[in-house]
Amino acid sequence: MTKTVDKVQKTTTIPNEERLKQLKQLYPECLTEGQVDFEKLKNTLSNEGVEELGDERYLFTWAGKREAIHLRNIPTEATLKPDHNDSLNFETSQNLFIEGDNLEVLKLLYKPYFGRIKAIYIDPPYNTGGDFIYPDNYRNPLDSYLQLTGQVDSEGNLQTTNPETSGRYHSTWLSMMYPRIFLARQLLTDDGIIFVSIDDHEVYNLRLMMNEIFGEENFIGGFVWRKKAGAGADSKLFFRQHEHILMYAQNKEQIAELFQPLTEKQRDEYKNPDNDPRGPWASTDLTRTGDNDPARIYEVISPTGKKFTYCWTYTESNFQNLIDNNLIWWGKNNNSKPKRKRFLKDKEGLTPRSWVDIALTQDGGYDLEKLDLSVFDYPKPVKLIKLFLQIATKANDLILDFFAGSCTTAQAVMELNQEDNGNRQCIMVQFPEPTPEKSAARKAGFETIAEVGKERIRRVCQRTLIPSGFRVFKLAPSNYNTKNISQTDGSHALFSELEDTLDPLQEGWLVEDVLYEITLKEGYPLDSAIQPVKELTTNTVFCITAPNETQSFYVCLDEQIIETDIERLKLSKKSVFICRDIALDDTLAANLALQCRLKTI
Ligand SMILES: C[S@@+](CC[C@H](N)C(=O)[O-])C[C@H]1O[C@@H](n2cnc3c(N)ncnc32)[C@H](O)[C@@H]1O
């Protein structure tokens, strides 16, 4: 049949499409019929002209970089399926725990979360030789994930470490990290910030790679976290007591200021010796050094009559204003050199300091111990991640950690909300990495690290009485028959012709799974509300709404659409109505396409 209606996308948007759009905006002259004219682009970007570029330019590359770039552009054929049993307060919670390989997941989050995440914290494998490095397969990413999740050795470990003896030791790690960090950047808000934990194994490579992805100018700074105390008996030549956390902005120009909270000790410096109703204050010097502006040299007299003549930071009239507003401190006897009162309530915090000494690795272990969950080695301390969240987020922001491990980040988000009455939401992504067979985790019944992460969030909510929860989603093959999409031989045309006559949904599909897949592919977030429309009597139509979307859309997965029933929806030209291809005949399709924006699957 011949219809002129849109098709629901069967794969997620290829990130390149978005970037091409941006390139077109910046350099329209460099795109011809939708294709990049590389010669023109080179000419545009080089002041000296193409010839000058030559080979001897600054270059950061590694074996496999081209494939890594290609990998980020391959559309995913996966989806995310909800799991109510694993979730806590599914209906009301906006936090997400997603189980799966984070590259596929980031691709799926790309459309709904583009530009929406305020802070990302990740603690990826440091490439120490024994850690799990995901073996991306760019020919068939999803199949490879499905195979891998069933692929363990006799000890129950994944056979995917990256030993130092491997000829591509650094390259393998870089190739794994590159597409993930690249996609993650697209999810950040304009003023979003990413924090990446790393140690000496890869810190220099990570810096170069992030400079390339974020632009060197968006490097805000590197924290040095003191993670170990004591004498240090761990290594022959050098006692490594610290790790690094690199902090990059999506766009540094969009960030006016950053603060970290004052420490207890710094707060204690604020006192209230005169019982000022505005609360505790600290005093600062009022004299000016460096120049002797005559307009600022004058005499001031204390309440007891003592005279002080200096070059002051304020003009005489402004100084008088401070006196009138009880903002000057003359000492407890009212006859000392005057100082300016600065109130604690007005102090947002300190500019973030590179030196971080607030908790040690062992504190991360204690955090889990307090939850009776000592089943994960070297989790980060909650306090450490909380610090980054305090620097980068406000009360309603969205936070992502796609190497979630035991989900310390989720605990940090929830505790911080509890402390400042915030409503931050988080998205955790974790591979179902099997726990080693003889480990404490396995003995306690946790088959995978993802299970540990989910249990931690449950315990944080239940034991510490934080009234939150989380929705669990799992990476799975699409509900659509996607085989024809990747067809590259001559049979593609045949598949296209057959497409209309075949049911595009996989056998055994479930309504809720398909609804969430459509939700994602329409660019709506996973905490969207999916409600059946009550007014209808024959068809089942769902209305999908999200707080940040101005418009909702309708989905009907019935085999037949009854026109009289659908009329009750009172669709307008702007309304989006999605149904199955087989549910419409030509006339109904034409009618609906006139009334609204009709899409079919
Ligand atoms: C260093 S741990 C993170 C620990 C975490 N910060 C905490 O405090 O518990 C890194 C985690 O990333 C997970 N991981 C590695 N590759 C992954 C991938 N491709 N997708 C999702 N998770 C992955 C590993 O299973 C591991 O649990």
XYZ file of C-alpha atoms and ligand atoms in Angstrom:
628
model
C 0.000 0.000 0.000
C 1.158 3.534 -0.622
C 1.233 5.739 2.448
C 2.967 8.980 3.050
C 3.288 8.616 6.804
C 6.491 8.711 8.846
C 8.051 5.529 10.139
C 9.069 5.140 13.758
C 12.845 4.873 13.737
C 14.104 1.323 14.165
C 17.499 2.324 15.414
C 18.612 5.323 17.426
C 19.821 8.467 15.723
C 23.338 8.202 14.406
C 25.272 10.734 16.451
C 27.020 11.909 13.326
C 23.746 13.275 11.971
C 23.522 15.748 14.853
C 27.126 16.764 14.411
C 26.665 17.262 10.710
C 23.776 19.591 11.508
C 26.032 21.612 13.812
C 28.821 21.666 11.239
C 26.365 22.918 8.673
C 25.384 25.752 10.964
C 28.992 26.778 11.467
C 30.363 26.168 7.988
C 27.477 25.915 5.560
C 29.904 26.347 2.692
C 31.503 23.008 3.520
C 28.428 20.861 2.948
C 27.239 20.010 -0.506
C 24.043 17.988 -0.838
C 24.343 16.909 2.769
C 27.905 15.640 2.319
C 30.999 17.215 3.811
C 33.415 18.651 1.286
C 36.633 17.919 3.133
C 38.839 19.976 0.859
C 36.692 23.032 1.499
C 36.599 22.337 5.192
C 40.360 22.085 5.352
C 40.641 25.381 3.498
C 38.163 27.024 5.829
C 39.888 25.897 8.968
C 43.477 26.506 7.942
C 44.701 30.088 7.726
C 47.721 29.065 5.716
C 45.855 26.753 3.360
C 45.784 23.000 3.094
C 49.338 22.584 1.893
C 50.667 24.040 5.108
C 49.070 21.323 7.249
C 51.531 18.682 6.107
C 52.279 15.583 8.132
C 54.299 17.148 10.889
C 51.400 18.412 12.902
C 50.440 17.736 16.495
C 48.651 14.423 16.501
C 47.303 12.107 19.182
C 46.592 8.673 17.878
C 46.796 4.977 18.730
C 46.340 1.633 17.020
C 42.619 1.194 16.376
C 41.567 4.855 16.701
C 39.767 4.766 13.362
C 37.658 1.777 14.446
C 36.969 3.489 17.787
C 35.627 6.541 15.930
C 33.605 4.291 13.655
C 32.208 2.455 16.661
C 30.618 5.570 18.121
C 28.722 6.106 14.876
C 27.247 2.630 14.482
C 23.549 2.826 15.363
C 22.443 0.465 18.083
C 19.932 -2.296 17.445
C 19.240 -2.667 21.143
C 16.586 -1.379 23.480
C 16.078 -1.035 27.235
C 13.457 -3.226 28.874
C 11.916 -2.294 32.223
C 12.228 -4.722 35.126
C 9.657 -3.999 37.813
C 10.749 -6.787 40.181
C 14.271 -5.432 40.422
C 13.126 -1.829 40.869
C 12.122 0.038 43.995
C 9.146 2.408 43.681
C 9.126 2.075 39.895
C 6.024 4.227 39.468
C 7.283 7.223 41.406
C 11.048 7.145 41.086
C 13.018 9.155 38.573
C 16.360 7.442 39.268
C 17.502 4.827 36.788
C 19.683 1.771 37.040
C 20.542 0.413 33.610
C 22.162 -2.965 33.266
C 24.243 -3.424 30.139
C 27.318 -2.418 28.196
C 27.562 1.322 28.600
C 28.397 2.051 24.952
C 25.146 0.570 23.708
C 23.330 2.246 26.597
C 24.884 5.669 25.878
C 23.723 5.354 22.281
C 20.213 4.641 23.484
C 20.305 7.573 25.906
C 21.669 9.874 23.235
C 18.375 11.173 21.889
C 16.316 11.437 25.093
C 19.140 12.818 27.241
C 21.000 14.978 24.723
C 22.130 18.127 26.568
C 20.244 17.234 29.757
C 22.858 15.882 32.164
C 24.444 18.364 34.542
C 27.213 16.203 35.953
C 28.872 12.956 34.995
C 31.137 11.104 37.389
C 32.930 7.999 36.153
C 35.447 5.672 37.679
C 36.416 3.513 34.696
C 38.818 0.564 34.730
C 42.281 2.073 35.296
C 43.954 -0.453 32.969
C 45.993 -2.054 35.667
C 46.342 -5.251 33.664
C 43.800 -7.309 35.577
C 40.615 -5.273 35.288
C 37.701 -5.901 32.983
C 38.078 -4.029 29.687
C 35.054 -4.386 27.459
C 36.031 -5.983 24.147
C 34.015 -3.848 21.702
C 33.124 -5.505 18.449
C 32.242 -2.947 15.831
C 30.923 -5.516 13.388
C 28.155 -6.638 15.686
C 28.065 -4.749 18.976
C 24.818 -6.144 20.382
C 25.419 -9.805 19.481
C 28.828 -9.522 21.015
C 27.292 -8.170 24.252
C 24.790 -11.004 24.362
C 27.507 -13.575 23.795
C 29.807 -11.989 26.325
C 27.241 -11.926 29.111
C 27.175 -15.720 28.875
C 30.946 -16.073 28.506
C 32.892 -16.783 31.666
C 35.801 -19.041 32.535
C 35.672 -21.884 35.055
C 36.317 -19.392 37.875
C 33.311 -17.374 36.772
C 35.436 -14.455 35.532
C 34.926 -12.656 32.248
C 37.711 -13.508 29.831
C 38.377 -9.933 28.953
C 41.273 -8.487 30.853
C 43.914 -6.416 29.098
C 47.306 -7.707 30.257
C 50.257 -5.350 30.155
C 52.053 -7.823 27.927
C 49.432 -7.322 25.210
C 50.987 -5.519 22.252
C 48.123 -3.019 22.288
C 47.948 -2.384 26.007
C 47.261 1.369 25.947
C 45.540 1.284 22.566
C 42.925 -1.234 23.698
C 42.059 0.904 26.684
C 41.913 4.119 24.657
C 39.722 2.483 22.032
C 37.333 1.345 24.750
C 37.198 4.786 26.404
C 37.064 7.033 23.338
C 33.578 6.333 21.963
C 32.074 6.283 25.455
C 33.506 9.631 26.540
C 32.651 11.083 23.144
C 28.985 10.137 23.453
C 28.848 11.117 27.117
C 29.933 14.645 26.251
C 26.891 15.055 24.020
C 24.628 14.341 26.970
C 25.965 17.193 29.098
C 24.106 20.468 29.465
C 25.892 23.566 28.111
C 27.200 24.203 31.626
C 27.643 20.497 32.428
C 30.781 19.035 33.960
C 32.411 15.606 33.793
C 34.690 14.152 36.492
C 36.831 11.142 35.620
C 38.795 9.176 38.207
C 42.077 7.694 37.045
C 45.510 6.723 38.323
C 49.023 6.942 36.935
C 48.550 4.048 34.495
C 46.519 6.104 32.035
C 46.267 9.660 33.363
C 48.426 11.104 30.598
C 46.525 9.252 27.843
C 43.196 10.221 29.356
C 44.214 13.893 29.443
C 45.153 13.845 25.768
C 42.036 11.982 24.780
C 39.769 14.300 26.747
C 41.563 17.338 25.358
C 40.673 16.051 21.933
C 37.036 15.330 22.769
C 36.242 18.346 24.972
C 38.815 20.811 23.667
C 41.836 21.678 25.755
C 40.216 24.971 26.705
C 37.463 23.118 28.556
C 39.817 21.457 31.013
C 38.862 23.062 34.326
C 41.423 21.266 36.440
C 42.715 18.044 37.884
C 42.088 17.040 41.489
C 44.688 15.084 43.384
C 42.884 12.855 45.835
C 44.854 11.547 48.817
C 43.507 8.035 49.072
C 46.004 6.317 51.377
C 47.472 7.293 54.694
C 50.195 5.623 56.695
C 53.700 4.425 56.074
C 53.013 2.649 52.824
C 54.365 -0.790 52.281
C 52.909 -1.416 48.891
C 55.610 -0.776 46.382
C 59.355 -1.097 46.138
C 60.332 2.272 44.741
C 57.406 4.579 45.247
C 54.435 4.848 47.604
C 51.517 6.050 45.556
C 49.130 7.769 47.921
C 46.983 9.594 45.433
C 44.758 9.319 42.411
C 43.603 11.887 39.899
C 40.188 13.172 38.997
C 40.058 15.178 35.780
C 37.345 17.816 35.503
C 36.216 19.063 32.082
C 33.376 21.399 31.163
C 31.122 20.912 28.190
C 31.776 24.617 27.637
C 33.831 26.476 30.241
C 32.519 29.838 29.070
C 29.045 28.852 30.253
C 30.205 28.433 33.847
C 30.377 31.664 35.816
C 31.669 30.269 39.113
C 32.131 27.032 41.026
C 32.105 26.396 44.751
C 32.956 23.599 47.090
C 31.495 23.643 50.588
C 33.487 24.905 53.532
C 35.012 22.245 55.770
C 34.009 21.970 59.431
C 37.247 23.717 60.370
C 36.602 26.585 57.980
C 33.041 26.951 59.299
C 34.371 27.081 62.845
C 36.277 30.215 61.949
C 32.925 32.053 61.713
C 31.890 33.335 65.168
C 29.301 35.726 66.553
C 30.904 37.654 69.456
C 28.416 40.564 69.141
C 25.319 38.357 68.789
C 24.592 39.733 65.335
C 21.086 38.514 64.335
C 22.462 37.768 60.847
C 24.435 34.893 62.336
C 28.141 33.948 62.558
C 30.669 36.029 60.680
C 34.388 36.290 60.001
C 36.275 39.570 59.638
C 38.470 40.737 56.776
C 41.015 43.512 56.494
C 39.868 46.881 55.121
C 43.151 48.511 54.188
C 44.373 48.786 50.653
C 47.900 48.000 49.635
C 49.659 48.551 46.354
C 48.456 52.062 45.550
C 47.832 55.170 47.614
C 44.729 56.593 45.980
C 44.303 59.953 47.821
C 40.493 59.615 47.609
C 40.715 56.555 49.825
C 43.027 57.958 52.451
C 40.959 59.403 55.279
C 40.506 59.200 59.011
C 37.930 56.973 60.686
C 37.014 57.126 64.365
C 36.059 54.128 66.516
C 33.021 54.244 68.881
C 35.447 54.888 71.743
C 37.018 57.837 69.873
C 40.215 56.189 68.645
C 41.412 57.543 65.259
C 42.705 55.418 62.345
C 44.147 56.829 59.115
C 44.927 54.394 56.285
C 44.360 53.902 52.588
C 41.009 52.002 52.755
C 39.417 49.610 50.236
C 36.192 51.660 50.363
C 35.543 55.297 49.622
C 34.617 57.425 52.605
C 30.880 57.407 51.905
C 30.804 53.638 51.372
C 32.746 53.157 54.604
C 30.098 55.201 56.402
C 27.426 52.949 54.903
C 29.178 49.903 56.359
C 29.278 51.556 59.779
C 25.582 52.459 59.544
C 24.702 48.834 58.691
C 26.703 47.313 61.539
C 29.141 45.727 59.110
C 32.277 47.024 60.825
C 33.956 45.259 63.734
C 36.029 47.463 66.059
C 37.234 44.634 68.260
C 35.613 43.521 71.508
C 36.607 46.770 73.241
C 35.362 48.927 70.375
C 38.752 50.555 69.828
C 40.723 48.270 67.475
C 41.559 48.838 63.814
C 38.258 48.332 61.940
C 37.491 45.139 59.996
C 34.681 44.151 57.636
C 32.165 41.541 58.837
C 31.436 38.740 56.311
C 28.542 36.450 57.161
C 28.603 32.680 56.882
C 25.107 32.725 55.407
C 26.417 34.715 52.401
C 29.388 32.461 51.792
C 28.497 29.937 49.114
C 31.768 28.109 49.552
C 35.325 28.062 48.323
C 36.581 27.921 44.792
C 37.323 24.210 44.292
C 40.773 23.205 45.526
C 42.946 20.767 43.573
C 44.075 19.002 46.752
C 41.369 16.678 48.086
C 41.894 15.161 51.481
C 38.430 14.343 52.772
C 38.231 10.547 52.795
C 40.467 7.580 52.082
C 39.855 4.461 50.007
C 39.194 2.577 53.221
C 36.303 4.953 53.955
C 34.632 3.675 50.798
C 34.833 0.198 52.317
C 33.349 1.476 55.585
C 30.462 3.039 53.650
C 29.539 -0.416 52.345
C 30.152 -2.006 55.729
C 27.555 0.318 57.246
C 25.058 -1.161 54.804
C 26.170 -4.733 55.658
C 27.356 -5.050 52.098
C 31.109 -5.606 52.170
C 31.091 -7.403 48.830
C 32.856 -4.985 46.477
C 36.559 -4.127 46.492
C 37.700 -0.521 46.599
C 34.443 1.389 46.154
C 34.977 5.135 46.153
C 34.075 6.942 49.393
C 30.610 8.506 49.296
C 32.113 11.746 50.630
C 34.447 12.048 47.635
C 31.696 11.798 45.038
C 29.465 14.051 47.130
C 32.147 16.723 46.878
C 32.035 16.617 43.074
C 28.257 16.755 43.103
C 28.381 19.748 45.452
C 30.721 21.491 43.037
C 28.789 20.741 39.872
C 25.105 20.347 40.683
C 22.105 22.136 42.146
C 18.899 20.820 43.636
C 17.130 19.534 40.511
C 20.003 18.341 38.359
C 20.484 15.033 36.600
C 23.641 13.012 37.249
C 25.106 10.109 35.270
C 27.644 7.426 36.198
C 28.149 4.850 33.454
C 30.828 2.803 35.236
C 28.666 2.530 38.323
C 30.225 -0.504 40.093
C 28.648 -0.697 43.548
C 26.697 2.538 42.874
C 28.512 4.850 45.286
C 27.363 7.713 43.073
C 23.706 6.828 43.640
C 24.254 6.870 47.394
C 26.051 10.222 47.164
C 23.144 11.693 45.159
C 20.540 10.436 47.592
C 22.424 11.562 50.685
C 23.063 14.988 49.233
C 19.370 15.373 48.432
C 18.605 14.420 51.997
C 21.053 17.023 53.307
C 20.002 19.979 51.180
C 16.404 19.053 50.406
C 17.335 18.565 46.791
C 15.682 16.531 44.100
C 18.683 15.457 42.043
C 18.117 12.350 39.948
C 20.690 9.829 38.856
C 21.286 7.363 36.068
C 23.569 4.434 36.893
C 24.863 2.141 34.158
C 26.638 -1.097 35.017
C 27.668 -4.161 33.033
C 26.426 -7.470 34.512
C 30.040 -8.409 35.184
C 30.107 -11.747 37.000
C 31.511 -11.607 40.508
C 34.494 -13.972 40.919
C 33.436 -17.437 42.019
C 35.075 -17.473 45.432
C 34.499 -13.829 46.217
C 32.557 -12.483 49.194
C 29.984 -11.191 46.731
C 29.364 -14.628 45.230
C 29.188 -16.186 48.678
C 26.577 -13.610 49.620
C 24.543 -14.604 46.563
C 25.455 -11.774 44.181
C 26.111 -13.270 40.740
C 27.061 -9.960 39.141
C 28.329 -6.526 40.132
C 25.085 -5.104 38.774
C 23.254 -7.092 41.468
C 25.522 -5.553 44.110
C 24.840 -2.052 42.791
C 21.075 -2.503 42.836
C 21.127 -3.980 46.350
C 23.146 -1.027 47.567
C 20.560 1.445 46.291
C 17.770 -0.581 47.892
C 19.583 -0.606 51.231
C 20.387 3.101 51.079
C 16.705 3.823 50.555
C 15.378 1.353 53.094
C 17.957 1.411 55.859
C 18.714 5.091 55.873
C 15.039 5.883 55.296
C 15.712 7.928 52.193
C 12.340 8.005 50.482
C 13.637 7.448 46.975
C 13.884 4.451 44.676
C 14.963 3.509 41.168
C 13.680 2.101 37.934
C 15.647 -0.804 36.524
C 16.087 -1.234 32.778
C 18.101 -3.925 31.029
C 19.844 -3.849 27.693
C 18.136 -6.255 25.300
C 17.660 -6.795 21.570
C 15.148 -4.449 19.968
C 11.491 -5.422 19.895
C 11.556 -4.574 16.209
C 12.718 -6.956 13.545
C 15.922 -5.077 12.778
C 17.640 -7.707 10.655
C 16.761 -5.938 7.414
C 18.399 -2.715 8.651
C 21.876 -4.127 8.684
C 21.379 -6.006 5.414
C 24.193 -4.886 3.176
C 23.929 -7.306 0.281
C 21.571 -6.991 -2.713
C 18.642 -8.387 -0.792
C 18.049 -5.041 0.935
C 15.641 -3.838 -1.746
C 13.688 -7.041 -1.436
C 13.490 -6.568 2.318
C 12.229 -3.024 1.847
C 9.448 -4.274 -0.392
C 8.532 -6.975 2.023
C 8.685 -4.634 4.980
C 5.057 -3.571 4.739
C 3.763 -7.126 4.718
C 5.886 -8.467 7.586
C 5.053 -7.764 11.220
C 7.843 -5.412 12.203
C 7.701 -6.597 15.814
C 9.581 -9.617 17.133
C 7.562 -12.661 18.079
C 6.513 -12.622 21.721
C 6.795 -8.825 22.151
C 5.283 -7.274 25.244
C 3.265 -4.057 25.185
C 5.278 -2.334 27.927
C 8.609 -3.202 26.305
C 7.516 -1.773 22.973
C 6.102 1.344 24.657
C 9.466 2.033 26.311
C 11.325 1.385 23.070
C 9.127 3.889 21.258
C 9.517 6.325 24.151
C 13.310 6.183 23.828
C 13.298 6.400 20.076
C 10.965 9.367 20.110
C 13.540 11.061 22.354
C 11.493 10.922 25.580
C 13.239 10.021 28.849
C 12.832 6.740 30.692
C 10.957 8.379 33.560
C 8.193 9.505 31.223
C 4.656 8.784 32.392
C 2.917 6.156 30.248
C -0.829 6.221 30.925
C -3.711 4.495 29.132
C -6.269 6.981 27.821
C -9.505 6.332 29.702
C -12.011 7.806 27.248
C -11.585 5.028 24.653
C -13.861 1.990 24.609
C -12.317 -0.384 22.017
C -8.718 0.538 21.294
C -6.050 0.730 23.972
C -4.138 3.965 23.508
C -1.308 5.134 25.736
C -0.408 8.757 26.330
C 3.290 9.377 26.936
C 4.221 12.536 28.812
C 7.503 13.877 30.161
C 8.060 16.909 32.412
C 10.591 18.510 30.075
C 8.630 17.926 26.883
C 6.019 20.472 25.929
C 3.971 17.869 24.093
C 2.825 14.336 24.826
C 2.250 11.651 22.182
C -0.077 8.681 21.709
C 0.702 5.051 20.970
C -1.713 2.273 20.048
C -0.331 -1.222 19.522
C -3.651 -2.881 18.660
C -3.975 -4.892 15.455
C -6.838 -2.780 14.266
C -7.584 0.884 14.735
C -11.236 1.772 15.148
C -11.713 5.227 13.686
C -14.718 6.170 15.832
C -12.763 5.307 18.964
C -9.666 7.233 17.927
C -11.841 10.306 17.242
C -12.324 10.588 21.014
C -8.671 11.577 21.282
C -9.532 14.815 19.451
C -6.210 14.741 17.626
C -4.932 18.019 16.216
C -2.400 18.706 13.477
C 0.294 18.882 16.129
C -0.603 15.621 17.888
C 1.674 12.659 17.320
C -0.130 9.344 16.962
C 1.855 6.118 16.583
C 0.346 2.787 15.629
C 1.186 -0.411 13.838
C 1.242 -0.405 10.059
C -0.992 -3.448 9.920
C -3.644 -1.689 11.999
C -4.548 0.763 9.245
C -6.022 0.457 5.790
C -5.197 3.035 3.122
C -8.256 5.183 3.746
C -7.843 5.315 7.504
C -4.123 6.024 7.132
C -4.881 8.907 4.762
C -7.569 10.290 7.122
C -5.364 10.111 10.172
C -2.399 11.591 8.332
C -4.607 14.611 7.536
C -5.653 15.043 11.163
C -2.362 14.582 12.989
C 1.283 13.590 12.707
C 0.868 9.891 12.076
C 3.773 7.487 12.505
C 3.697 3.749 12.039
C 5.736 0.761 13.033
C 36.202 0.851 39.114
S 34.642 0.203 39.050
C 33.620 1.529 39.601
C 33.488 1.547 41.088
C 32.504 2.566 41.592
N 32.967 3.909 41.441
C 32.171 2.340 43.058
O 32.448 3.201 43.887
O 31.659 1.273 43.375
C 34.329 0.169 37.310
C 33.084 -0.599 36.956
O 32.806 -0.419 35.573
C 32.213 -1.600 35.088
N 32.370 -1.631 33.627
C 33.496 -1.872 32.916
N 33.232 -1.837 31.594
C 31.919 -1.562 31.464
C 31.057 -1.395 30.339
N 31.484 -1.531 29.101
N 29.764 -1.104 30.567
C 29.296 -0.946 31.839
N 30.067 -1.122 32.942
C 31.367 -1.417 32.762
C 32.956 -2.723 35.783
O 32.135 -3.861 35.846
C 33.224 -2.111 37.154
O 32.279 -2.531 38.089
